[in-house]
mmCIF file of C-alpha atoms and ligand atoms in Angstrom:
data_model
loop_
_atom_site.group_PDB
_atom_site.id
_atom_site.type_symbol
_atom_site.label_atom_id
_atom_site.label_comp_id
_atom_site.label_asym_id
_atom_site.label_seq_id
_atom_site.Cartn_x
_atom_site.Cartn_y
_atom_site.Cartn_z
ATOM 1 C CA UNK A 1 32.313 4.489 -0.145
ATOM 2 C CA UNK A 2 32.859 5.839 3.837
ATOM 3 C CA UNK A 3 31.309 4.426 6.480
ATOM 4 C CA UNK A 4 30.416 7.517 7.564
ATOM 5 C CA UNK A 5 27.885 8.130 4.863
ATOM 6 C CA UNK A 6 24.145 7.838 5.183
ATOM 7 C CA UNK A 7 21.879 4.441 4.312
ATOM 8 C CA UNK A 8 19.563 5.487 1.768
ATOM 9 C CA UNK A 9 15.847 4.516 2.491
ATOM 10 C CA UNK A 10 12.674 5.534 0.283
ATOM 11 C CA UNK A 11 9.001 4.343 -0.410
ATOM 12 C CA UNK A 12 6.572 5.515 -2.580
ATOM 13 C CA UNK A 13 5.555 7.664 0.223
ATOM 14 C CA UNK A 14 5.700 7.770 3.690
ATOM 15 C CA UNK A 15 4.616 3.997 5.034
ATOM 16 C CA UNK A 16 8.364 3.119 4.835
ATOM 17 C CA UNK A 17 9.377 5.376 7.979
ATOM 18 C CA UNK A 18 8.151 2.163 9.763
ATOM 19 C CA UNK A 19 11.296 0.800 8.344
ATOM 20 C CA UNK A 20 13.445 3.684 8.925
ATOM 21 C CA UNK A 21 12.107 3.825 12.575
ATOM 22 C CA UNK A 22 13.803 0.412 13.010
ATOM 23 C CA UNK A 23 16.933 1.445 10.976
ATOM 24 C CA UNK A 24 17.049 3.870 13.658
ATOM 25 C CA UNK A 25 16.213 1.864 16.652
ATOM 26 C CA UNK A 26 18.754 -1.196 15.896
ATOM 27 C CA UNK A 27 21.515 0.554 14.261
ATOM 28 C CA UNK A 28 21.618 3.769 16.143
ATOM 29 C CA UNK A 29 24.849 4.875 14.622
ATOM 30 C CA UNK A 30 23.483 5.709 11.497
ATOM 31 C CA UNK A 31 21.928 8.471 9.539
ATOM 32 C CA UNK A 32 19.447 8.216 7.142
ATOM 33 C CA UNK A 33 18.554 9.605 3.889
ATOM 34 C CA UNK A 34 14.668 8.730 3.232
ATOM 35 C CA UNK A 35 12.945 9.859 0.405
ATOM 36 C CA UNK A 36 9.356 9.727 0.113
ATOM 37 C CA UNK A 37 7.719 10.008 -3.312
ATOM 38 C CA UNK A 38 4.227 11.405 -2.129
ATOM 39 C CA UNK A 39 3.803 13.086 -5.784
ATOM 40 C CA UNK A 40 3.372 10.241 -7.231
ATOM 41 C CA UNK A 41 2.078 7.127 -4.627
ATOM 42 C CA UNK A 42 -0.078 5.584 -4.507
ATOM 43 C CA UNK A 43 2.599 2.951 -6.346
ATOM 44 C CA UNK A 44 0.111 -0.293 -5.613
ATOM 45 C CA UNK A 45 -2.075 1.188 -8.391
ATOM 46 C CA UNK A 46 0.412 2.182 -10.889
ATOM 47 C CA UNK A 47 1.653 -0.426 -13.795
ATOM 48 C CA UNK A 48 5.314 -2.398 -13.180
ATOM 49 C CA UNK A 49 6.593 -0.142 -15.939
ATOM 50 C CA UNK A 50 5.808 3.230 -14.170
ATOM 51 C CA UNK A 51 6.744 1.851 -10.518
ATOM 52 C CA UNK A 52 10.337 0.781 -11.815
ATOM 53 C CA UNK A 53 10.878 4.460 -13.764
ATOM 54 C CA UNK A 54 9.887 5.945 -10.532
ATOM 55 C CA UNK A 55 12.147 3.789 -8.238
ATOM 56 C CA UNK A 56 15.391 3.664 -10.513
ATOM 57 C CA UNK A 57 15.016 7.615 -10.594
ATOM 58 C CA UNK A 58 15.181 7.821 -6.899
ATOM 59 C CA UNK A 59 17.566 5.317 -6.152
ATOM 60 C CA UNK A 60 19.958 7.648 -9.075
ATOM 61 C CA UNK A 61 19.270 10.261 -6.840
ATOM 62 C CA UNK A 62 20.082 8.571 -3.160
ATOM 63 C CA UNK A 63 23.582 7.399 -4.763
ATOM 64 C CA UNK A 64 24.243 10.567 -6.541
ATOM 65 C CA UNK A 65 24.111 12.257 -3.006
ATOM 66 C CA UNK A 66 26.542 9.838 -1.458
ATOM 67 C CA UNK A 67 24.550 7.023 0.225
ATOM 68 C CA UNK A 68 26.569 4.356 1.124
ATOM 69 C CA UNK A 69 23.286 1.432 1.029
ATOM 70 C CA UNK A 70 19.880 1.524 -0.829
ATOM 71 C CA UNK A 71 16.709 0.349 1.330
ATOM 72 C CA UNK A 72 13.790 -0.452 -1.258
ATOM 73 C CA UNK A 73 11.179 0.133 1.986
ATOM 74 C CA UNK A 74 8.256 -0.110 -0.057
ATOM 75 C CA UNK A 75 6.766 -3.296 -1.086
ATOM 76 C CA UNK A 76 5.371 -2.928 -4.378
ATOM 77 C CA UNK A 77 8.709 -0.959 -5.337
ATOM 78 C CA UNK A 78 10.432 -4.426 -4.251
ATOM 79 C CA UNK A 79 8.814 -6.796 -6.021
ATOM 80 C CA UNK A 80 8.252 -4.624 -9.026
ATOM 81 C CA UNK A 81 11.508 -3.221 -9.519
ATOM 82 C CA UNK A 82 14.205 -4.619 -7.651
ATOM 83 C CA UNK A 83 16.235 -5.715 -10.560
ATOM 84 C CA UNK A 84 16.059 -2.512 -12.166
ATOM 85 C CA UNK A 85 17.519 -0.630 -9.223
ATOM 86 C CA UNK A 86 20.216 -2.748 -8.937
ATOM 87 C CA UNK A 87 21.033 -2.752 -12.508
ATOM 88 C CA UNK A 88 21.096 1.388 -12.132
ATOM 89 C CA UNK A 89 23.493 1.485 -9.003
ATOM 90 C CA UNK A 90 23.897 -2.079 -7.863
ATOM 91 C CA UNK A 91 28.092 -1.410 -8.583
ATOM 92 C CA UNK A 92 27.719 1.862 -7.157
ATOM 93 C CA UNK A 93 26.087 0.528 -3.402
ATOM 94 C CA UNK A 94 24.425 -2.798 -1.856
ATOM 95 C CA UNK A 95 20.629 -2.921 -2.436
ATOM 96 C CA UNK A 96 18.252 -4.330 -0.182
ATOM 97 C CA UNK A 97 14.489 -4.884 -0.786
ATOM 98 C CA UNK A 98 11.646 -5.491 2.106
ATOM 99 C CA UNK A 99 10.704 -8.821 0.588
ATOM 100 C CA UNK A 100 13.613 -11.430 1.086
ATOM 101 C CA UNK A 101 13.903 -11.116 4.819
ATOM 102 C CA UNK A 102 9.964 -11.449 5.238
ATOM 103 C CA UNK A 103 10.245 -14.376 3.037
ATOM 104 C CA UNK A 104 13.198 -15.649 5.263
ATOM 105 C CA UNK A 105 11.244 -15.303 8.727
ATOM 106 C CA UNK A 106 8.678 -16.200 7.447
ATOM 107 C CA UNK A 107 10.241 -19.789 6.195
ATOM 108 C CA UNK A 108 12.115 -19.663 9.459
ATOM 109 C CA UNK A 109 8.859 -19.861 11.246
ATOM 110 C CA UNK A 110 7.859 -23.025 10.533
ATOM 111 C CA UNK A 111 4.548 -21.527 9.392
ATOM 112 C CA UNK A 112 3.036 -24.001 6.431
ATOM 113 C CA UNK A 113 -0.276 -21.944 6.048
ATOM 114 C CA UNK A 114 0.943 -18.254 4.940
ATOM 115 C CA UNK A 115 -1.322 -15.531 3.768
ATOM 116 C CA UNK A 116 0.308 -12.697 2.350
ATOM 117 C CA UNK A 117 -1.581 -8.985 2.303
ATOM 118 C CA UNK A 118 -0.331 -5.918 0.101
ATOM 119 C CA UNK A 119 -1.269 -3.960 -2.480
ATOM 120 C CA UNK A 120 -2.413 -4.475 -5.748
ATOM 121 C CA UNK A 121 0.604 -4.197 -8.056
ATOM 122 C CA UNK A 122 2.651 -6.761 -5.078
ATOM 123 C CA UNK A 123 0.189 -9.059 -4.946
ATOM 124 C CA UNK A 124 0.050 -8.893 -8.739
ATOM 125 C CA UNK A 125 3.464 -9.252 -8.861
ATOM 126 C CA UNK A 126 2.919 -13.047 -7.597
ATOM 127 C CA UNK A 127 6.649 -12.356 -5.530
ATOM 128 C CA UNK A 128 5.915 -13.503 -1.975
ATOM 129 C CA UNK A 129 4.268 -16.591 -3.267
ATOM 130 C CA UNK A 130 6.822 -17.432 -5.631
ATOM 131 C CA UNK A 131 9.579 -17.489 -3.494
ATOM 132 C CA UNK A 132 7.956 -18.998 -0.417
ATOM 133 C CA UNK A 133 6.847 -21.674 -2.809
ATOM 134 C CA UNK A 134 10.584 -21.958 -3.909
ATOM 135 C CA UNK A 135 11.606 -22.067 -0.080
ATOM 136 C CA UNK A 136 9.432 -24.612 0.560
ATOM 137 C CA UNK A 137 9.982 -26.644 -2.364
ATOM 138 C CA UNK A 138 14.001 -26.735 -1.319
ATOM 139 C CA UNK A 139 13.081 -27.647 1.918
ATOM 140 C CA UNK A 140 11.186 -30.633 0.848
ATOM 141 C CA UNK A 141 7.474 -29.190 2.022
ATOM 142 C CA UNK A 142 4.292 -30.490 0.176
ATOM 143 C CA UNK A 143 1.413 -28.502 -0.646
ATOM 144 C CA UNK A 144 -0.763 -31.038 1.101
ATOM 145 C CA UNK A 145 0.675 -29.314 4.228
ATOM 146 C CA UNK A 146 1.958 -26.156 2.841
ATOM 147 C CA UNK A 147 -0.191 -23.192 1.256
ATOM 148 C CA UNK A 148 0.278 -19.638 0.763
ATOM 149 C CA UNK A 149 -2.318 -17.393 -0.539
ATOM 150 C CA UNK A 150 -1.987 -13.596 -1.559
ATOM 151 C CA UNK A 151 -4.716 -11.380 -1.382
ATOM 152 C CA UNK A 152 -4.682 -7.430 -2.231
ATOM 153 C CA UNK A 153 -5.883 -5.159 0.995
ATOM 154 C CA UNK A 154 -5.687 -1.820 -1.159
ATOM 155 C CA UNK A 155 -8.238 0.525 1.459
ATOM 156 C CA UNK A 156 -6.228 -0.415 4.018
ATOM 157 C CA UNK A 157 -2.853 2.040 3.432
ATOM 158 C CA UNK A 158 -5.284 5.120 2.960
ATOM 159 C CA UNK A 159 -7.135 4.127 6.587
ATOM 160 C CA UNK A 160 -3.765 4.180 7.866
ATOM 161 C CA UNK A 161 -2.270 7.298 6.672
ATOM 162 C CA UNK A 162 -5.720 8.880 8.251
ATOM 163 C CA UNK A 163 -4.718 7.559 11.746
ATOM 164 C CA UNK A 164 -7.966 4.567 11.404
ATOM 165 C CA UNK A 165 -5.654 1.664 11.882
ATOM 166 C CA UNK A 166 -6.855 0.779 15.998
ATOM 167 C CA UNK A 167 -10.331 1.710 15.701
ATOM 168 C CA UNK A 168 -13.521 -0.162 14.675
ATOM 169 C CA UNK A 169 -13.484 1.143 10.849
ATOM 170 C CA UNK A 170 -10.309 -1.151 10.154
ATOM 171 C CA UNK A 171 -11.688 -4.427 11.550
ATOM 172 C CA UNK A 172 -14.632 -5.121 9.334
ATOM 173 C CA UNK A 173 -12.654 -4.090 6.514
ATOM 174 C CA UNK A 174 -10.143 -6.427 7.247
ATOM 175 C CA UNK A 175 -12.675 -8.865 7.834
ATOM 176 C CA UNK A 176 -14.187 -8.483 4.843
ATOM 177 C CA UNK A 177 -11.376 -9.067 2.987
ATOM 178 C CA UNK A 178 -10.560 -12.170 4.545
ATOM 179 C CA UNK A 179 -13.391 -13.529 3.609
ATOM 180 C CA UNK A 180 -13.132 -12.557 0.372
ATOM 181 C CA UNK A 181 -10.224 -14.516 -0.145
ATOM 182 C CA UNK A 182 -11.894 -17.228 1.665
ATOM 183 C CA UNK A 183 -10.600 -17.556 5.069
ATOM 184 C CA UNK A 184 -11.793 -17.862 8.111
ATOM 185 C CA UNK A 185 -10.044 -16.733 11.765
ATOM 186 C CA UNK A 186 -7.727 -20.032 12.208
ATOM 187 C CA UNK A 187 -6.859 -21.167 8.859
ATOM 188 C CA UNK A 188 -3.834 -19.445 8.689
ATOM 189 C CA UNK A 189 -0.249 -19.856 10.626
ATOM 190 C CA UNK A 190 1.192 -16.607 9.939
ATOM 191 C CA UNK A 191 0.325 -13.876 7.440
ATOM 192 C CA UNK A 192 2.673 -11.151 5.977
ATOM 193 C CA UNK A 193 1.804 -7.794 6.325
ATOM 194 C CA UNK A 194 3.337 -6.809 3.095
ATOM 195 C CA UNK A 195 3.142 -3.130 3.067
ATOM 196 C CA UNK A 196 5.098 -0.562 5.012
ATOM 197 C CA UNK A 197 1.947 1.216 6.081
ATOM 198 C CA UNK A 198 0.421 -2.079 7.472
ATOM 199 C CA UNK A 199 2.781 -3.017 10.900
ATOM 200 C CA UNK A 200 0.668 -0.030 12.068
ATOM 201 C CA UNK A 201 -2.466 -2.648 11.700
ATOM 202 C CA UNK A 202 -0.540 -5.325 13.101
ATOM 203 C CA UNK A 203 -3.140 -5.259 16.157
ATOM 204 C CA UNK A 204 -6.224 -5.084 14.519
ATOM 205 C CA UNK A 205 -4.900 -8.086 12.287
ATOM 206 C CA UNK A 206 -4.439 -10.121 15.306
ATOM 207 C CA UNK A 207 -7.779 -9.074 16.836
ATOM 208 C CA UNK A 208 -9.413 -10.263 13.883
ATOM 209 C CA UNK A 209 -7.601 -13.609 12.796
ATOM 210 C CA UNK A 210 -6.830 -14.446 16.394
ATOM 211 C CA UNK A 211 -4.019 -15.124 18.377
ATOM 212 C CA UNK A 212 -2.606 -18.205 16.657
ATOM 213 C CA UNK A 213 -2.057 -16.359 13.414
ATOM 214 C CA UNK A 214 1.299 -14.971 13.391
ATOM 215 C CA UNK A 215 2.151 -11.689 12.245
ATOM 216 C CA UNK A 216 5.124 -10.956 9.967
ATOM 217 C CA UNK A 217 6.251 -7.700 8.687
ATOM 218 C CA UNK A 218 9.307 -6.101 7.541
ATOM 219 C CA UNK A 219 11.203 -3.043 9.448
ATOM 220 C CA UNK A 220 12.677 -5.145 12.431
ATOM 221 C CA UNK A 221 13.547 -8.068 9.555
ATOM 222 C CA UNK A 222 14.866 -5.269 7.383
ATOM 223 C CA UNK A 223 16.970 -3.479 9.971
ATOM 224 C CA UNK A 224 18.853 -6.795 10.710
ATOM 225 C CA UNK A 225 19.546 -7.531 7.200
ATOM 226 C CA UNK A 226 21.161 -4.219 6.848
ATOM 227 C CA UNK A 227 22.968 -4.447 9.748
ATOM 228 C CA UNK A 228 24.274 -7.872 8.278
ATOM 229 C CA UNK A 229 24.870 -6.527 4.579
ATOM 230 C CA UNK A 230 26.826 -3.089 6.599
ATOM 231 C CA UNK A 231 28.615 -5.483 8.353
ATOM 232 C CA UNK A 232 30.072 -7.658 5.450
ATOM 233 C CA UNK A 233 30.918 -4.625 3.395
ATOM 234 C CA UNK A 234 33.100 -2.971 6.009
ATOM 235 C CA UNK A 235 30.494 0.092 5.966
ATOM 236 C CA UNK A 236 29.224 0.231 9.492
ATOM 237 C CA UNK A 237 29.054 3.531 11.220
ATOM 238 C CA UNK A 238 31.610 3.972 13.966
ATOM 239 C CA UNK A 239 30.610 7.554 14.535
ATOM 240 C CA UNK A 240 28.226 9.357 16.181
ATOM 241 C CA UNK A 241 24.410 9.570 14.117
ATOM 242 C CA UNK A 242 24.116 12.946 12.464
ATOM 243 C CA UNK A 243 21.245 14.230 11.133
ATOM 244 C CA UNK A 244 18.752 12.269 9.298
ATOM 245 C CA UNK A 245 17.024 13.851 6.102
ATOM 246 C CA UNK A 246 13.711 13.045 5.150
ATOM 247 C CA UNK A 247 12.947 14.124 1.923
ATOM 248 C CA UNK A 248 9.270 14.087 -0.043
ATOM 249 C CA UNK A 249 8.582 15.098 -3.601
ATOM 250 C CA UNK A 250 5.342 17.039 -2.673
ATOM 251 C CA UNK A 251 4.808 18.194 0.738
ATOM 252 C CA UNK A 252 0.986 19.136 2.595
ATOM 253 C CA UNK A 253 0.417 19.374 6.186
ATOM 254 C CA UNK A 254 -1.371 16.443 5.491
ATOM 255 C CA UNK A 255 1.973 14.300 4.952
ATOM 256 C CA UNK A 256 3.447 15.895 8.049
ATOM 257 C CA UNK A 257 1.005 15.074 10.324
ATOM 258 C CA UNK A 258 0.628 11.236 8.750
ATOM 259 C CA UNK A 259 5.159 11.428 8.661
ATOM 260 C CA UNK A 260 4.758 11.180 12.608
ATOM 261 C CA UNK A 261 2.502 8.352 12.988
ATOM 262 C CA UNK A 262 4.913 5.756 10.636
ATOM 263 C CA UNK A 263 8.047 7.674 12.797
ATOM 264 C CA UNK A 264 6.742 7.652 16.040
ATOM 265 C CA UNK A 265 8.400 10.622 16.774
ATOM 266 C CA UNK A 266 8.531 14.233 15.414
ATOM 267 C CA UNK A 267 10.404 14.655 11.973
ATOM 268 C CA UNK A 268 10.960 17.516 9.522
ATOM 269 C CA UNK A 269 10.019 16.329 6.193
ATOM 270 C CA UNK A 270 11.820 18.656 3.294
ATOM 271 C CA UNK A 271 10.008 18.991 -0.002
ATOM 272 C CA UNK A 272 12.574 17.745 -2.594
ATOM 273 C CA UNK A 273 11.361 18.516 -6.095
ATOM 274 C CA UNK A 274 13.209 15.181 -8.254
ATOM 275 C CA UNK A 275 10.751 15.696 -11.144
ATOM 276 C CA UNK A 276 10.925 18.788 -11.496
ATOM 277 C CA UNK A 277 12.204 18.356 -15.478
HETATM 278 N N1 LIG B 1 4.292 1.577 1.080
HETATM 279 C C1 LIG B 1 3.825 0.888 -0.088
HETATM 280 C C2 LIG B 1 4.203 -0.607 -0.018
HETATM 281 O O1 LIG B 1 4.895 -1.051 0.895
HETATM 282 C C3 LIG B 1 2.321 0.988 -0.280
HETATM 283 C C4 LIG B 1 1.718 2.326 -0.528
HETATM 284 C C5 LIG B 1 1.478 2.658 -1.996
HETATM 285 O O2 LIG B 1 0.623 2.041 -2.638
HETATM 286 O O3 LIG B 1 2.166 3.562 -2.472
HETATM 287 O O4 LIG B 1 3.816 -1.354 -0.896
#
């Protein structure tokens, strides 16, 4: 595998460009080969079963075009099907998921009261809790002191994609949910915003839970573990970036317009037909 070859990102749809933007923004050097499967997200309400088919098929696909990495930037793709992307091409390229180096900042932290937010099939998935439960179990934490609670925001990634995620609509939902799950602002010490979509809503979470909640989410954590994983396998790019390729298997001007919001910047999304048969 050449150094020179593309990192291969993809998400159910287009929340993970927040973790492409910080592929970008840390490791300028490289190019990236997103693919977005709008034809078929939501993922957070689809089964485990479907969610792995789906993410095995486009991490085939990444490979098959020469990607050098494999970034699972989509939450409920990582905790549902992780294993079942590496067992497709984990000999072919390195995998990473968006989980592990939440979990790892998040542990890092110091944070003993963690609520985690995502959709339904990751919260479902009972991931995040399982292995921050595990972390803190290793490092010798109690859960007198130490809780983490998971909770599934679903409204929020369609507020998002429709540009809602600073104004008043997203607050009260928010709110609600947190009492839902039966907190109030100040019981937590950090909470994980685990969904691509959601760093957009990192200020509204704050505005609602207060300032001594602290926020965790996963494209700058991402980014650095790539850089790391790059790093140990000799793949780094030397070069000068190329051209990224974003990639979607159903395009509307709808997806456009929402593509630039997660980017920050203009991008040309291609429409990339990978179920065609
Ligand atoms: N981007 C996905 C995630 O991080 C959520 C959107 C979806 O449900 O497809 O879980």
């Amino acid at each position: 595998m050449k150094a020179s070859a593309p990192v291969g990102v993809f998400d159910s749809g287009i929340g993970g460009l927040t973790v492409a933007h910080a592929i970008g923004e840390r490791l300028p050097l490289e190019r990236i080969h997103y693919f977005g499967d709008t034809a078929h997200m939501p993922y957070g309400e689809r089964s485990p079963a479907l969610v792995r088919r789906y993410a095995v098929r486009i991490a085939r696909h990444l490979v098959d075009k020469g990607c050098k990495a494999l970034v699972i930037a989509c939450n409920t793709a990582s905790a549902n099907a992780l294993d079942a992307v590496r067992e497709e091409v984990g000999d072919r390229v390195p995998v990473l998921d968006v989980v592990a180096p939440v979990v790892a900042r998040a542990v890092a932290s110091g944070a003993e009261r963690i609520g985690v937010v995502g959709t339904r099939a990751t919260i479902t998935s009972g991931l995040y809790g399982q292995l921050l439960r595990q972390a803190f179990a290793a490092g010798g934490g109690n859960s007198d002191t130490h809780d983490v609670r998971e909770f599934a925001t679903p409204l929020l990634a369609p507020l998002i994609e429709e540009g809602w995620h600073t104004n008043d609509i997203i607050e009260p939902i928010i709110r609600g949910y947190l009492e839902r799950a039966g907190f109030a602002a100040g019981d937590l010490d950090a909470l994980i915003l685990g969904c691509t979509h959601y760093p957009l809503a990192s200020a509204s979470f704050s505005k609602v839970l207060g300032g001594g909640t602290h926020m965790l989410d996963a494209p700058e954590a991402v980014a650095e573990a790539l850089a790391e994983v790059l790093r140990n396998h000799g793949l780094a790019s030397e070069d000068q970036r190329g051209e990224h390729r974003f990639e979607v298997s159903d395009l509307t001007p709808s997806f456009s317009a929402s593509a630039e919001l997660f980017f920050g910047t203009g991008l040309k999304l291609q429409p990339f037909d990978l179920w065609a048969d």
